[in-house]
mmCIF file of C-alpha atoms in Angstrom:
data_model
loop_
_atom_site.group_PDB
_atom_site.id
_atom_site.type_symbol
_atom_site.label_atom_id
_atom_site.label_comp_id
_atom_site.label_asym_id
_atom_site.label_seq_id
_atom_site.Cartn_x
_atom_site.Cartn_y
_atom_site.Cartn_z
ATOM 1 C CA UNK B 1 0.000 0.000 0.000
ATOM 2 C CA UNK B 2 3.101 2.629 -0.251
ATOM 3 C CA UNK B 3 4.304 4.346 2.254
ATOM 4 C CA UNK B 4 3.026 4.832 5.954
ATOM 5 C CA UNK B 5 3.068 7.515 8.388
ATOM 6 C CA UNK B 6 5.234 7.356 11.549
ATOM 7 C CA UNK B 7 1.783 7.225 13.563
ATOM 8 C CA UNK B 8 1.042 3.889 11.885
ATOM 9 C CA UNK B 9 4.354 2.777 12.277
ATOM 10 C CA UNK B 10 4.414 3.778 15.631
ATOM 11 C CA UNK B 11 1.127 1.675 16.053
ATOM 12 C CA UNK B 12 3.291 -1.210 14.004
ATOM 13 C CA UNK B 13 6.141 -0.856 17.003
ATOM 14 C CA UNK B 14 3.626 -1.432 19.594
ATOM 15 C CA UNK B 15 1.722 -4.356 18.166
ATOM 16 C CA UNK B 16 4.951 -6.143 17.316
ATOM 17 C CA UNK B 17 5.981 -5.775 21.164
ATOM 18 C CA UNK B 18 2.698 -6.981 22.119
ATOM 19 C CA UNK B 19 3.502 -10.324 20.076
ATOM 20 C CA UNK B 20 6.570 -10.655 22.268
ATOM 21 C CA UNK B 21 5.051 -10.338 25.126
ATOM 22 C CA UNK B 22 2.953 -13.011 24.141
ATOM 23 C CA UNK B 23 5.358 -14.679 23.526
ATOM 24 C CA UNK B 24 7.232 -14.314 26.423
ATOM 25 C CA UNK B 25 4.165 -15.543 28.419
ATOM 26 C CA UNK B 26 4.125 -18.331 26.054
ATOM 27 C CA UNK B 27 7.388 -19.383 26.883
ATOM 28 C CA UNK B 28 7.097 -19.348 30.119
ATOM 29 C CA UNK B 29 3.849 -21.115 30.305
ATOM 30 C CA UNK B 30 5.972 -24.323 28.120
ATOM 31 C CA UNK B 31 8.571 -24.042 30.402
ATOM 32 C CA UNK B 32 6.056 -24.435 33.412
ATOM 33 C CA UNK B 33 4.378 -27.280 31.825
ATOM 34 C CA UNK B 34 7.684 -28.989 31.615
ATOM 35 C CA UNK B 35 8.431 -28.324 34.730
ATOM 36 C CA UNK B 36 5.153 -29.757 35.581
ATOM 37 C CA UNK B 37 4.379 -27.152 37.579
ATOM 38 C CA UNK B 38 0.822 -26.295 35.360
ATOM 39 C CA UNK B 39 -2.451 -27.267 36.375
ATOM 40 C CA UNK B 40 -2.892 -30.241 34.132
ATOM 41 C CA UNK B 41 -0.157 -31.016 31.709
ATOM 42 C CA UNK B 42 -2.567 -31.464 28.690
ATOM 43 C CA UNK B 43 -3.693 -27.384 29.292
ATOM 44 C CA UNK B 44 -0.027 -26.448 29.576
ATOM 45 C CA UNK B 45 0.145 -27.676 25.912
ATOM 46 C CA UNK B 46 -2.719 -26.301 24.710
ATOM 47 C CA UNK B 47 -2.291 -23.152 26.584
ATOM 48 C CA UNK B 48 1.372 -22.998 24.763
ATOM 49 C CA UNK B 49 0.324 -24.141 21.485
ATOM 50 C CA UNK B 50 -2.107 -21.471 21.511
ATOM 51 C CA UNK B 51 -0.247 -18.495 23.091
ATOM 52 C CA UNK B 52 2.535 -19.288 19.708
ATOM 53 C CA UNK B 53 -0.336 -19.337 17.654
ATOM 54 C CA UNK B 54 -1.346 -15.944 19.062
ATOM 55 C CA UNK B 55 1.715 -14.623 18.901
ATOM 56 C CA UNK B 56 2.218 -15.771 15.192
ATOM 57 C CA UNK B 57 -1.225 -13.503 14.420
ATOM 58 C CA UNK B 58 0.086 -10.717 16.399
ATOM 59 C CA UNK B 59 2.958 -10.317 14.461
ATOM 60 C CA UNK B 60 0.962 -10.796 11.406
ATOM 61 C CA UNK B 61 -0.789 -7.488 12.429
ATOM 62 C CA UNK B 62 2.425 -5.783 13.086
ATOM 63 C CA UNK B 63 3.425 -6.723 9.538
ATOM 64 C CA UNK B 64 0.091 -5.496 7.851
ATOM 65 C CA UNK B 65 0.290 -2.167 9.694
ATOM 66 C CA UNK B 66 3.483 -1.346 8.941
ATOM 67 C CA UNK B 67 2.483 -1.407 4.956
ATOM 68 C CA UNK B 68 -0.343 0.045 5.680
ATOM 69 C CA UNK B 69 -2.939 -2.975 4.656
ATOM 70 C CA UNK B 70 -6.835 -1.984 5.075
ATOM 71 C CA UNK B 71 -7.479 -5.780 6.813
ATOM 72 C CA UNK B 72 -4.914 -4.788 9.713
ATOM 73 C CA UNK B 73 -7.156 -2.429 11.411
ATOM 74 C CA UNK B 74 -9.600 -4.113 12.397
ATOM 75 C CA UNK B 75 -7.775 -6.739 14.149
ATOM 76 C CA UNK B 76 -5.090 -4.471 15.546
ATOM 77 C CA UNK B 77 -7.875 -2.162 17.620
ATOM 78 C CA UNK B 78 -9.271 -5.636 18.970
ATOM 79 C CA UNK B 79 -5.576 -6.258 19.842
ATOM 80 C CA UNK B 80 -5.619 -2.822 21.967
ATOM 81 C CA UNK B 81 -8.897 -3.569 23.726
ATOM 82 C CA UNK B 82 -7.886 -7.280 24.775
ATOM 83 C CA UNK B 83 -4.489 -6.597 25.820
ATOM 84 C CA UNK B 84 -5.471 -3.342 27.550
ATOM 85 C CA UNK B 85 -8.489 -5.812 29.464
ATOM 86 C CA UNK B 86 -5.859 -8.239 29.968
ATOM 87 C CA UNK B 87 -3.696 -5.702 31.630
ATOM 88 C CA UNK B 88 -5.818 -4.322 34.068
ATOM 89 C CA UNK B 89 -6.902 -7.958 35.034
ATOM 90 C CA UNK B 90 -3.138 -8.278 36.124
ATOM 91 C CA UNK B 91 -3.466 -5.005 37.744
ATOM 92 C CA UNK B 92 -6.068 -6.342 39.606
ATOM 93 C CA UNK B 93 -4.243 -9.520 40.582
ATOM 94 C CA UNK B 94 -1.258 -7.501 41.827
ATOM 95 C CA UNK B 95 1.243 -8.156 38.888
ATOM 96 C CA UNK B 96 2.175 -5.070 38.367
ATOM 97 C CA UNK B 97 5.192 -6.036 36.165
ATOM 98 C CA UNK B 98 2.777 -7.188 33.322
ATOM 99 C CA UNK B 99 -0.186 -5.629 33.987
ATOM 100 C CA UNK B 100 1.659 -1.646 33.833
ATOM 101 C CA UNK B 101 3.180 -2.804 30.649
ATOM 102 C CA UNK B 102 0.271 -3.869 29.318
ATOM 103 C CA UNK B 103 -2.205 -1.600 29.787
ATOM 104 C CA UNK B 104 0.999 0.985 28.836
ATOM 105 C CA UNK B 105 0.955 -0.831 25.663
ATOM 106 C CA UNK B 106 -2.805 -0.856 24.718
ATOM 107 C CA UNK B 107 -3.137 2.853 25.523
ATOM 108 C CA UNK B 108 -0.454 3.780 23.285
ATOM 109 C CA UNK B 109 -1.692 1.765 20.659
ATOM 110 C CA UNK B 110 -4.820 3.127 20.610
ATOM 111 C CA UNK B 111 -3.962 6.374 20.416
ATOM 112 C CA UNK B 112 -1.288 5.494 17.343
ATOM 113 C CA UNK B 113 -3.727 3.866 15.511
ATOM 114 C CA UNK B 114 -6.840 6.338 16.049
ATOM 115 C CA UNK B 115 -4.468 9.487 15.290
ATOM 116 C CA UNK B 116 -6.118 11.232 11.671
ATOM 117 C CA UNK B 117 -3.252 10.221 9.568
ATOM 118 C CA UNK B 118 -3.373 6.226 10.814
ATOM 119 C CA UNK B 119 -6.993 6.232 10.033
ATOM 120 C CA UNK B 120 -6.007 8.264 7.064
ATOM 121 C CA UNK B 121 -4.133 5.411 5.605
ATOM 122 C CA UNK B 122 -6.015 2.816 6.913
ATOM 123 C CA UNK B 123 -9.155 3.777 5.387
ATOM 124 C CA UNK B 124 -7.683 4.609 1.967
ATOM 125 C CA UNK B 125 -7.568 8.040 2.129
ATOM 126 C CA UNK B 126 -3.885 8.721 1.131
ATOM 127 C CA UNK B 127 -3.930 8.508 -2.269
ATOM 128 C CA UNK B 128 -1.558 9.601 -4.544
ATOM 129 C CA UNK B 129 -1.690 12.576 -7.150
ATOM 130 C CA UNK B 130 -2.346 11.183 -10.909
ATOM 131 C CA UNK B 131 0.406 10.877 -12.989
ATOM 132 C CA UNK B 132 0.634 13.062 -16.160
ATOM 133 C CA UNK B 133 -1.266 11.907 -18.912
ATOM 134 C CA UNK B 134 -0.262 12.176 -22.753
ATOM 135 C CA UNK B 135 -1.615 15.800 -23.668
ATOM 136 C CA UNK B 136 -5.253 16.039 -24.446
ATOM 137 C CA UNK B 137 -6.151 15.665 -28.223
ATOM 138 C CA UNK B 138 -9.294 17.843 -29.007
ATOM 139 C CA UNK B 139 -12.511 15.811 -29.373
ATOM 140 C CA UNK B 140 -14.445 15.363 -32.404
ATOM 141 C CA UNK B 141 -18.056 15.625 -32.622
ATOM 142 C CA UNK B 142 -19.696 11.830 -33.666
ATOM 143 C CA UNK B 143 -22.050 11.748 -35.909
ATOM 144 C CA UNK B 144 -25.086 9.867 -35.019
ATOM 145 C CA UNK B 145 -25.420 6.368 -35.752
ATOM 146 C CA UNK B 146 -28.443 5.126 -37.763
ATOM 147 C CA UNK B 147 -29.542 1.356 -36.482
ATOM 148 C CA UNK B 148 -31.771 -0.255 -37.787
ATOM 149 C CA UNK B 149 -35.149 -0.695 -35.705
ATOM 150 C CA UNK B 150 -35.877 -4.851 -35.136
ATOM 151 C CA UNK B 151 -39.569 -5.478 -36.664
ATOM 152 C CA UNK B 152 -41.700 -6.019 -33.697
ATOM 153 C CA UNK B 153 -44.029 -8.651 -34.256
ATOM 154 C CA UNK B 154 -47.520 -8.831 -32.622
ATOM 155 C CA UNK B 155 -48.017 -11.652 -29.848
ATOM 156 C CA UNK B 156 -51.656 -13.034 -29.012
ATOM 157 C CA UNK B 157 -53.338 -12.247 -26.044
ATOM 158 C CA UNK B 158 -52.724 -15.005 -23.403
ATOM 159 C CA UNK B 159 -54.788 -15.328 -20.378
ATOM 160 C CA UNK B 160 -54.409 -16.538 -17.145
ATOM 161 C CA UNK B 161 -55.675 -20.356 -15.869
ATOM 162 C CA UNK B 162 -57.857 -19.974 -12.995
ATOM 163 C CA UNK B 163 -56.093 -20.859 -9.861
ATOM 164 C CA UNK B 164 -58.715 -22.431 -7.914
ATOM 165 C CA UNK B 165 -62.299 -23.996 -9.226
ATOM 166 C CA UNK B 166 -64.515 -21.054 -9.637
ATOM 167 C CA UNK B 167 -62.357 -18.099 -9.764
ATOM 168 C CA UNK B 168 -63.072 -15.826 -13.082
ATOM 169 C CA UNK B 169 -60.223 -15.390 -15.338
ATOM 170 C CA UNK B 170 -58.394 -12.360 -16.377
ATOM 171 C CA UNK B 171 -56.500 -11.765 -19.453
ATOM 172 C CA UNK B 172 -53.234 -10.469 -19.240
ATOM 173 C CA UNK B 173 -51.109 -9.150 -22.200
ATOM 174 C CA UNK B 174 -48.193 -11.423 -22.433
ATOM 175 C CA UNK B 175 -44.855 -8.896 -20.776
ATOM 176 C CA UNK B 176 -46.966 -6.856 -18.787
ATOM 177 C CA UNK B 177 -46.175 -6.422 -15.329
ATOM 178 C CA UNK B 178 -49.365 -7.359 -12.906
ATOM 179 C CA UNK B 179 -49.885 -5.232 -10.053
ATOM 180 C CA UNK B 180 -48.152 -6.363 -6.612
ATOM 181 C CA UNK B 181 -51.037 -7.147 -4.563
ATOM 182 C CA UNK B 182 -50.975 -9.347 -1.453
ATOM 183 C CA UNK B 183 -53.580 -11.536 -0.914
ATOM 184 C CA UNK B 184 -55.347 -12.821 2.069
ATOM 185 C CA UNK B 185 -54.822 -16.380 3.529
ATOM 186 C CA UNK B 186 -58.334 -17.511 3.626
ATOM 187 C CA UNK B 187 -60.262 -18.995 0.517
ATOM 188 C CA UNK B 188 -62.130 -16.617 -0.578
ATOM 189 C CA UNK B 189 -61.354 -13.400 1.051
ATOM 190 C CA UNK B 190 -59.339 -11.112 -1.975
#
């Protein structure tokens, strides 16, 4: 997508160091889990397997919003909110160590990626000027084509079956449009 302003890389910066810090608590939830000091060994894997995953995405993002891709800002603002949640969770649980850098982290990345030029060139909205065209020739008036008109033929008159025993027909010129009428659910009632 060309080039990006230092906002958006800025915003690029922050989600890249929120991958590593993923995984950084990835790797130290695998090293637990070998250590067999996790809950159950079988959600220390899965709890791994998914934080690299994670990680993998988040850098992904970074990637994207450092050229400026349209798909990477969607995901990147969710990014914000969780880790930002996430943070003052930790907060909460008096881990001050993760939970300061994280909700440091979230703020600034909100405010990188909802600064005017980030949305600017996430949105589209950089574009660049046209390039200089070949100089313009002058036009020249056309002359009006003569076609020739198809010989319309005349089609009978087809009418309608009755629907139901009893009901009257109507006749209906064949490509006419009938009236949008709803009708009423009980036999009958029209």
């Amino acid at each position: 997508m060309g080039h990006s302003p230092p906002t958006l890389r800025a915003a690029a910066v922050v989600q890249a160091a929120e991958a590593a810090l993923v995984l950084a608590a990835t790797v130290l939830a695998g090293i637990d889990t070998v250590a067999g000091r996790s809950y159950q060994t079988g959600s220390g894997i899965a709890l791994t397997v998914i934080g690299a995953a994670s990680a993998a995405g988040l850098a992904m993002v970074a990637a994207g919003l450092a050229r400026a891709s349209r798909w990477s800002r969607t995901p990147a603002l969710l990014t914000q909110l969780f880790v930002g949640i996430v943070g003052i969770y930790l907060l909460q649980g008096s881990r001050l160590d993760w939970g300061v850098l994280s909700v440091v982290l979230a703020v600034a990345g909100f405010a990188a990626l909802l600064a005017p030029p980030s949305l600017r060139a996430l949105a589209g909205g950089e574009q660049t000027p046209p390039e200089p065209s070949a100089p313009a020739q002058p036009k020249q008036t056309a002359q009006p084509k003569q076609t020739a008109q198809p010989k319309q033929t005349a089609q009978p008159k087809q009418t309608a079956q009755p629907k139901r025993p009893g009901q009257a027909t109507r006749s209906k010129p064949v490509g006419q449009a009938r009236p949008n009428r709803r009708r009423s659910a009980r036999p009958g009632a029209e």
